[in-house]
Coordinates of C-alpha atoms in Angstrom, one line a residue:
M1 CA -4.4 -4.2 23.3
R2 CA -3.2 -5.0 19.8
E3 CA -6.8 -4.8 18.4
R4 CA -7.3 -1.4 19.9
L5 CA -4.0 -0.2 18.5
E6 CA -5.1 -1.4 15.0
E7 CA -8.5 0.2 15.4
R8 CA -6.9 3.6 16.1
Q9 CA -4.0 3.2 13.7
A10 CA -5.0 6.0 11.3
T11 CA -5.1 8.5 14.2
F12 CA -1.8 7.1 15.4
Y13 CA -0.2 7.6 12.0
F14 CA -1.4 11.2 11.8
I15 CA 0.2 11.9 15.2
V16 CA 3.5 10.4 14.0
L17 CA 3.2 12.4 10.8
G18 CA 2.9 15.6 12.8
F19 CA 6.0 14.7 14.9
A20 CA 7.9 13.9 11.7
F21 CA 7.1 17.3 10.2
I22 CA 8.1 19.1 13.4
Y23 CA 11.3 17.1 13.7
G24 CA 12.2 17.6 10.1
Y25 CA 11.6 21.3 10.3
F26 CA 13.5 22.0 13.5
F27 CA 16.3 19.3 13.2
Q28 CA 17.3 19.4 9.6
T29 CA 20.8 17.9 10.0
S30 CA 19.8 14.9 12.2
S31 CA 16.6 14.3 10.2
S32 CA 18.6 14.0 6.9
L33 CA 20.7 11.3 8.5
L34 CA 17.5 9.2 8.8
E35 CA 17.5 8.6 5.1
Q36 CA 20.2 5.9 5.4
W37 CA 17.8 3.9 7.5
I38 CA 15.0 3.9 5.0
P39 CA 15.8 0.6 3.2
F40 CA 16.3 -1.2 6.6
V41 CA 13.0 0.1 8.0
L42 CA 11.1 -0.7 4.8
A43 CA 12.4 -4.2 4.9
I44 CA 11.1 -4.6 8.5
L45 CA 7.8 -3.0 7.4
L46 CA 7.3 -5.4 4.5
Y47 CA 8.2 -8.4 6.6
S48 CA 5.5 -7.3 9.1
M49 CA 3.0 -7.0 6.3
F50 CA 3.9 -10.3 4.7
S51 CA 3.8 -12.1 8.1
Q52 CA 0.1 -11.4 8.3
I53 CA -0.8 -12.8 5.0
P54 CA -2.0 -16.4 5.3
F55 CA 0.1 -18.1 2.6
F56 CA -0.7 -21.6 3.7
T57 CA -4.3 -21.3 4.5
K58 CA -6.7 -23.6 2.7
Y59 CA -9.1 -21.6 0.5
D60 CA -12.7 -22.5 -0.3
F61 CA -12.8 -21.3 -3.9
R62 CA -16.5 -22.2 -4.3
V63 CA -17.3 -19.6 -1.6
N64 CA -14.8 -16.9 -2.7
L65 CA -14.7 -17.3 -6.5
R66 CA -17.1 -14.4 -7.3
F67 CA -15.4 -12.1 -4.8
F68 CA -12.0 -13.0 -6.3
F69 CA -13.3 -12.2 -9.9
A70 CA -14.8 -8.9 -8.7
L71 CA -11.5 -8.1 -6.9
F72 CA -9.5 -8.8 -10.0
A73 CA -11.9 -6.7 -12.2
V74 CA -11.7 -3.7 -9.8
N75 CA -7.9 -3.7 -9.2
F76 CA -6.6 -4.8 -12.6
I77 CA -9.2 -3.6 -15.1
V78 CA -11.1 -0.7 -13.6
V79 CA -8.3 0.9 -11.6
P80 CA -5.8 1.1 -14.5
L81 CA -8.4 2.7 -16.7
V82 CA -9.3 5.3 -14.1
V83 CA -5.7 6.0 -13.3
Y84 CA -4.8 6.4 -16.9
G85 CA -7.6 8.9 -17.3
L86 CA -6.6 10.9 -14.2
V87 CA -2.9 11.0 -15.1
T88 CA -3.7 12.9 -18.3
F89 CA -4.4 15.9 -16.2
L90 CA -0.9 15.9 -14.6
P91 CA 2.2 17.7 -15.9
T92 CA 4.3 15.7 -18.2
E93 CA 7.2 15.4 -15.6
P94 CA 8.3 11.7 -16.0
A95 CA 9.2 11.1 -12.4
L96 CA 5.9 12.6 -11.2
R97 CA 3.8 10.5 -13.5
L98 CA 5.8 7.4 -12.8
A99 CA 5.3 7.8 -9.0
V100 CA 1.6 8.3 -9.4
Y101 CA 1.3 5.2 -11.6
L102 CA 3.4 3.2 -9.1
V103 CA 1.2 4.1 -6.1
L104 CA -2.2 4.0 -7.7
L105 CA -1.8 0.8 -9.7
A106 CA -0.7 -1.4 -6.7
P107 CA -3.6 -2.6 -4.5
C108 CA -3.0 -2.7 -0.7
V109 CA -2.4 -6.1 0.9
D110 CA -2.0 -5.2 4.5
Y111 CA -3.9 -2.5 6.5
V112 CA -6.8 -2.6 4.0
I113 CA -7.9 -5.7 6.0
V114 CA -8.1 -3.7 9.2
F115 CA -10.0 -0.8 7.6
T116 CA -12.3 -3.3 5.9
A117 CA -13.2 -4.8 9.3
L118 CA -13.7 -1.3 10.8
G119 CA -16.0 -0.5 7.8
Q120 CA -18.1 -3.6 8.6
G121 CA -16.8 -5.4 5.4
D122 CA -15.8 -9.0 5.0
A123 CA -12.3 -8.8 6.4
K124 CA -11.9 -12.6 6.3
Q125 CA -12.4 -12.8 2.5
M126 CA -10.1 -9.8 2.1
L127 CA -7.5 -11.6 4.2
F128 CA -7.8 -14.8 2.1
A129 CA -7.4 -12.7 -1.1
T130 CA -4.2 -10.9 -0.1
P131 CA -1.8 -13.6 -1.4
F132 CA -3.5 -13.5 -4.8
L133 CA -3.4 -9.7 -4.9
L134 CA 0.2 -9.6 -4.0
I135 CA 1.2 -12.2 -6.6
L136 CA -0.9 -10.6 -9.3
Q137 CA 0.4 -7.1 -8.8
L138 CA 4.0 -8.4 -8.9
I139 CA 3.3 -10.0 -12.3
I140 CA 1.0 -7.3 -13.8
L141 CA 2.6 -4.0 -12.5
P142 CA 5.7 -4.1 -14.8
F143 CA 3.5 -4.6 -17.8
E144 CA 1.1 -1.8 -16.7
L145 CA 4.1 0.6 -16.2
W146 CA 5.5 -0.3 -19.6
F147 CA 2.1 0.2 -21.3
F148 CA 1.1 3.5 -19.5
V149 CA 4.5 5.2 -18.9
G150 CA 6.3 4.0 -22.0
S151 CA 9.8 2.7 -22.6
E152 CA 11.3 6.2 -22.5
A153 CA 10.2 6.9 -19.0
L154 CA 11.1 3.4 -17.8
A155 CA 14.6 4.0 -19.2
L156 CA 15.1 6.5 -16.4
M157 CA 15.1 3.6 -14.0
Q158 CA 18.5 2.3 -13.0
W159 CA 17.9 -1.4 -12.9
K160 CA 20.9 -2.5 -10.9
P161 CA 20.0 -0.4 -7.8
F162 CA 16.4 -1.5 -8.3
L163 CA 17.2 -5.2 -8.4
T164 CA 19.4 -4.8 -5.3
S165 CA 16.8 -3.0 -3.3
F166 CA 14.1 -5.3 -4.6
L167 CA 16.0 -8.4 -3.4
W168 CA 16.9 -7.0 0.0
I169 CA 13.8 -5.0 0.8
F170 CA 11.1 -7.1 -0.9
V171 CA 12.2 -10.6 -1.7
L172 CA 14.1 -11.3 1.5
P173 CA 11.3 -10.2 3.9
L174 CA 8.8 -12.2 1.8
F175 CA 11.0 -15.3 2.0
V176 CA 11.4 -14.9 5.8
A177 CA 7.7 -14.5 6.3
V178 CA 6.8 -17.5 4.1
T179 CA 9.5 -19.6 5.8
I180 CA 8.3 -18.8 9.3
Q181 CA 4.7 -19.6 8.4
Y182 CA 5.7 -22.9 6.9
C183 CA 8.0 -23.9 9.8
M184 CA 5.6 -22.8 12.6
R185 CA 3.4 -25.8 11.9
F186 CA 6.2 -28.1 13.2
D187 CA 8.0 -25.9 15.7
S188 CA 6.5 -24.2 18.8
P189 CA 9.2 -21.5 19.2
I190 CA 8.7 -20.5 15.5
R191 CA 5.0 -20.2 16.3
K192 CA 5.9 -17.7 19.0
I193 CA 7.9 -15.6 16.5
Q194 CA 4.8 -15.5 14.2
Q195 CA 2.6 -14.5 17.1
A196 CA 5.0 -11.7 18.0
S197 CA 5.1 -10.6 14.4
A198 CA 1.4 -9.7 14.6
W199 CA 2.4 -6.7 16.8
L200 CA 4.7 -5.3 14.2
P201 CA 2.6 -3.8 11.4
V202 CA 1.3 -0.6 13.2
P203 CA 4.6 0.3 15.0
T204 CA 6.7 -0.4 11.9
M205 CA 4.3 1.6 9.7
A206 CA 4.6 4.5 12.1
L207 CA 8.4 4.3 12.2
T208 CA 8.5 4.1 8.4
I209 CA 6.4 7.2 8.1
F210 CA 8.6 9.1 10.5
V211 CA 11.9 8.0 8.9
I212 CA 10.7 8.8 5.4
V213 CA 8.8 12.0 6.1
A214 CA 11.3 13.8 8.4
P215 CA 14.1 14.0 5.8
Q216 CA 11.7 15.2 3.1
V217 CA 10.2 18.2 5.0
Q218 CA 12.6 20.8 3.7
R219 CA 12.5 19.4 0.2
M220 CA 8.7 19.5 0.2
A221 CA 8.9 23.3 0.4
N222 CA 10.5 23.2 -3.1
M223 CA 7.9 20.7 -4.4
K224 CA 4.7 22.6 -3.6
E225 CA 3.7 22.8 -7.3
E226 CA 4.0 19.0 -7.8
I227 CA 2.2 18.2 -4.5
F228 CA -0.7 20.5 -5.3
A229 CA -0.9 18.9 -8.8
V230 CA -1.3 15.4 -7.5
I231 CA -3.7 16.0 -4.5
P232 CA -6.7 16.6 -6.8
I233 CA -5.8 13.4 -8.7
Y234 CA -5.6 11.4 -5.5
I235 CA -8.9 12.8 -4.1
A236 CA -10.6 12.1 -7.4
F237 CA -9.4 8.5 -7.4
I238 CA -10.6 8.0 -3.8
L239 CA -14.0 9.4 -4.7
I240 CA -14.5 7.6 -8.0
M241 CA -13.3 4.1 -7.1
P242 CA -16.0 3.4 -4.4
I243 CA -18.7 4.2 -6.9
L244 CA -17.3 1.9 -9.5
S245 CA -16.5 -0.8 -6.9
V246 CA -20.2 -0.8 -5.9
M247 CA -21.2 -1.2 -9.6
I248 CA -18.8 -4.2 -9.9
A249 CA -20.1 -5.7 -6.7
R250 CA -23.7 -5.5 -7.9
L251 CA -22.7 -7.0 -11.2
Y252 CA -21.2 -10.0 -9.4
R253 CA -24.1 -10.1 -6.9
L254 CA -21.9 -9.8 -3.9
K255 CA -23.3 -9.7 -0.4
K256 CA -23.1 -6.4 1.6
P257 CA -20.0 -7.3 3.6
A258 CA -18.1 -8.5 0.5
E259 CA -19.3 -5.3 -1.3
R260 CA -17.8 -3.2 1.4
A261 CA -14.5 -5.2 1.2
L262 CA -14.4 -4.5 -2.5
I263 CA -14.9 -0.8 -1.9
F264 CA -12.0 -0.6 0.5
S265 CA -9.7 -2.6 -1.8
G266 CA -10.6 -0.4 -4.7
F267 CA -9.3 2.8 -3.3
T268 CA -6.7 1.6 -0.7
R269 CA -3.3 1.5 -2.3
N270 CA 0.0 -0.2 -1.6
S271 CA 1.8 3.1 -1.1
L272 CA 4.7 2.3 1.3
A273 CA 5.3 -1.1 -0.3
V274 CA 6.1 0.5 -3.7
L275 CA 8.6 2.9 -2.1
P276 CA 11.6 0.6 -2.8
L277 CA 10.9 1.0 -6.5
T278 CA 11.8 4.7 -6.2
F279 CA 15.4 3.7 -5.5
A280 CA 15.7 2.7 -9.1
L281 CA 15.3 6.3 -10.2
P282 CA 18.2 8.7 -10.5
P283 CA 19.1 10.4 -7.2
A284 CA 17.7 13.7 -8.4
M285 CA 14.3 12.1 -8.9
Q286 CA 14.0 9.9 -5.8
S287 CA 12.9 12.7 -3.5
L288 CA 10.2 13.8 -5.8
A289 CA 8.9 10.3 -6.3
M290 CA 9.0 9.6 -2.5
T291 CA 7.1 12.9 -1.8
I292 CA 4.4 12.1 -4.4
I293 CA 3.9 8.6 -3.0
L294 CA 3.7 9.9 0.6
T295 CA 1.2 12.6 -0.4
Q296 CA -1.1 9.7 -1.5
T297 CA -0.7 8.0 1.9
V298 CA -1.8 11.2 3.7
C299 CA -4.8 11.7 1.4
E300 CA -5.8 8.1 1.8
L301 CA -5.6 8.0 5.6
V302 CA -7.9 11.0 5.8
F303 CA -10.6 9.2 3.6
E304 CA -10.1 5.9 5.5
L305 CA -11.4 7.7 8.6
I306 CA -14.3 9.0 6.6
Y307 CA -15.2 5.8 4.8
I308 CA -15.1 3.5 7.8
R309 CA -18.2 5.5 9.0
L310 CA -19.7 6.3 5.6
V311 CA -19.5 2.9 3.8
P312 CA -21.7 0.9 6.2
K313 CA -24.4 3.5 5.9
W314 CA -24.1 3.8 2.2
T315 CA -24.2 0.1 1.3

């Protein structure tokens, strides 16, 4: 049952997205009240994501080393260069550019594993690599933002709200997930909690999409220009990265399943996981940043459905 839900998760998200737009359009007052639940829902979502990452699994570095190097090259060398080139075509609106950098520079560490499996990629290697991707992006992302966005744009961020949201929405769920994985080796009831957590990612992702999108529907009508500006950038990124990922995979002489995994990692981004960072922006800019990040999520889901069929034939 859970496997079938994961296989159809993209379609499920689109259905929820449709309901969110309808609800947000017809029930404006009640949908706006959903905003106060966004931090809480995001915290549950991030816990559900972190709970699926094997933090205490033994890794065979001799087997995975070339894949890890290729993964690093794609996500932390190639992607920043591509994103920097694409962002030059955007308006100079600081919040808009900052949101695009946030969402495109952060590699996905959760549902990319499912889509990799659906695209006949090496989901096991992708799963083993997720802790490293998570740690690396936490370390590297602030430097990338400082380098690409500049100190003036970063000065817009209010660091006290950011640190508060980061601790409660990101650090706490991560700590709980790691603690449960550590303790489940010694305690059977804890193991049951971990097993139950495996059901959370898809429902919590759907709930997050609904809670975030519904309050934004009316505001999106006032952001058409910004949305239409970023859509070509997102599509260009999704089209360019698979080609460059294949080139990197051939350079590192990866086998076909690992090559497919690299393709999915290259264009799949950590969109909803970076949403807490938007709380560091001034209130007037938060809605724009959220909308820009959610637009990327929608574009990505469309191409995930295409690539799970195209990538096995192409590679």
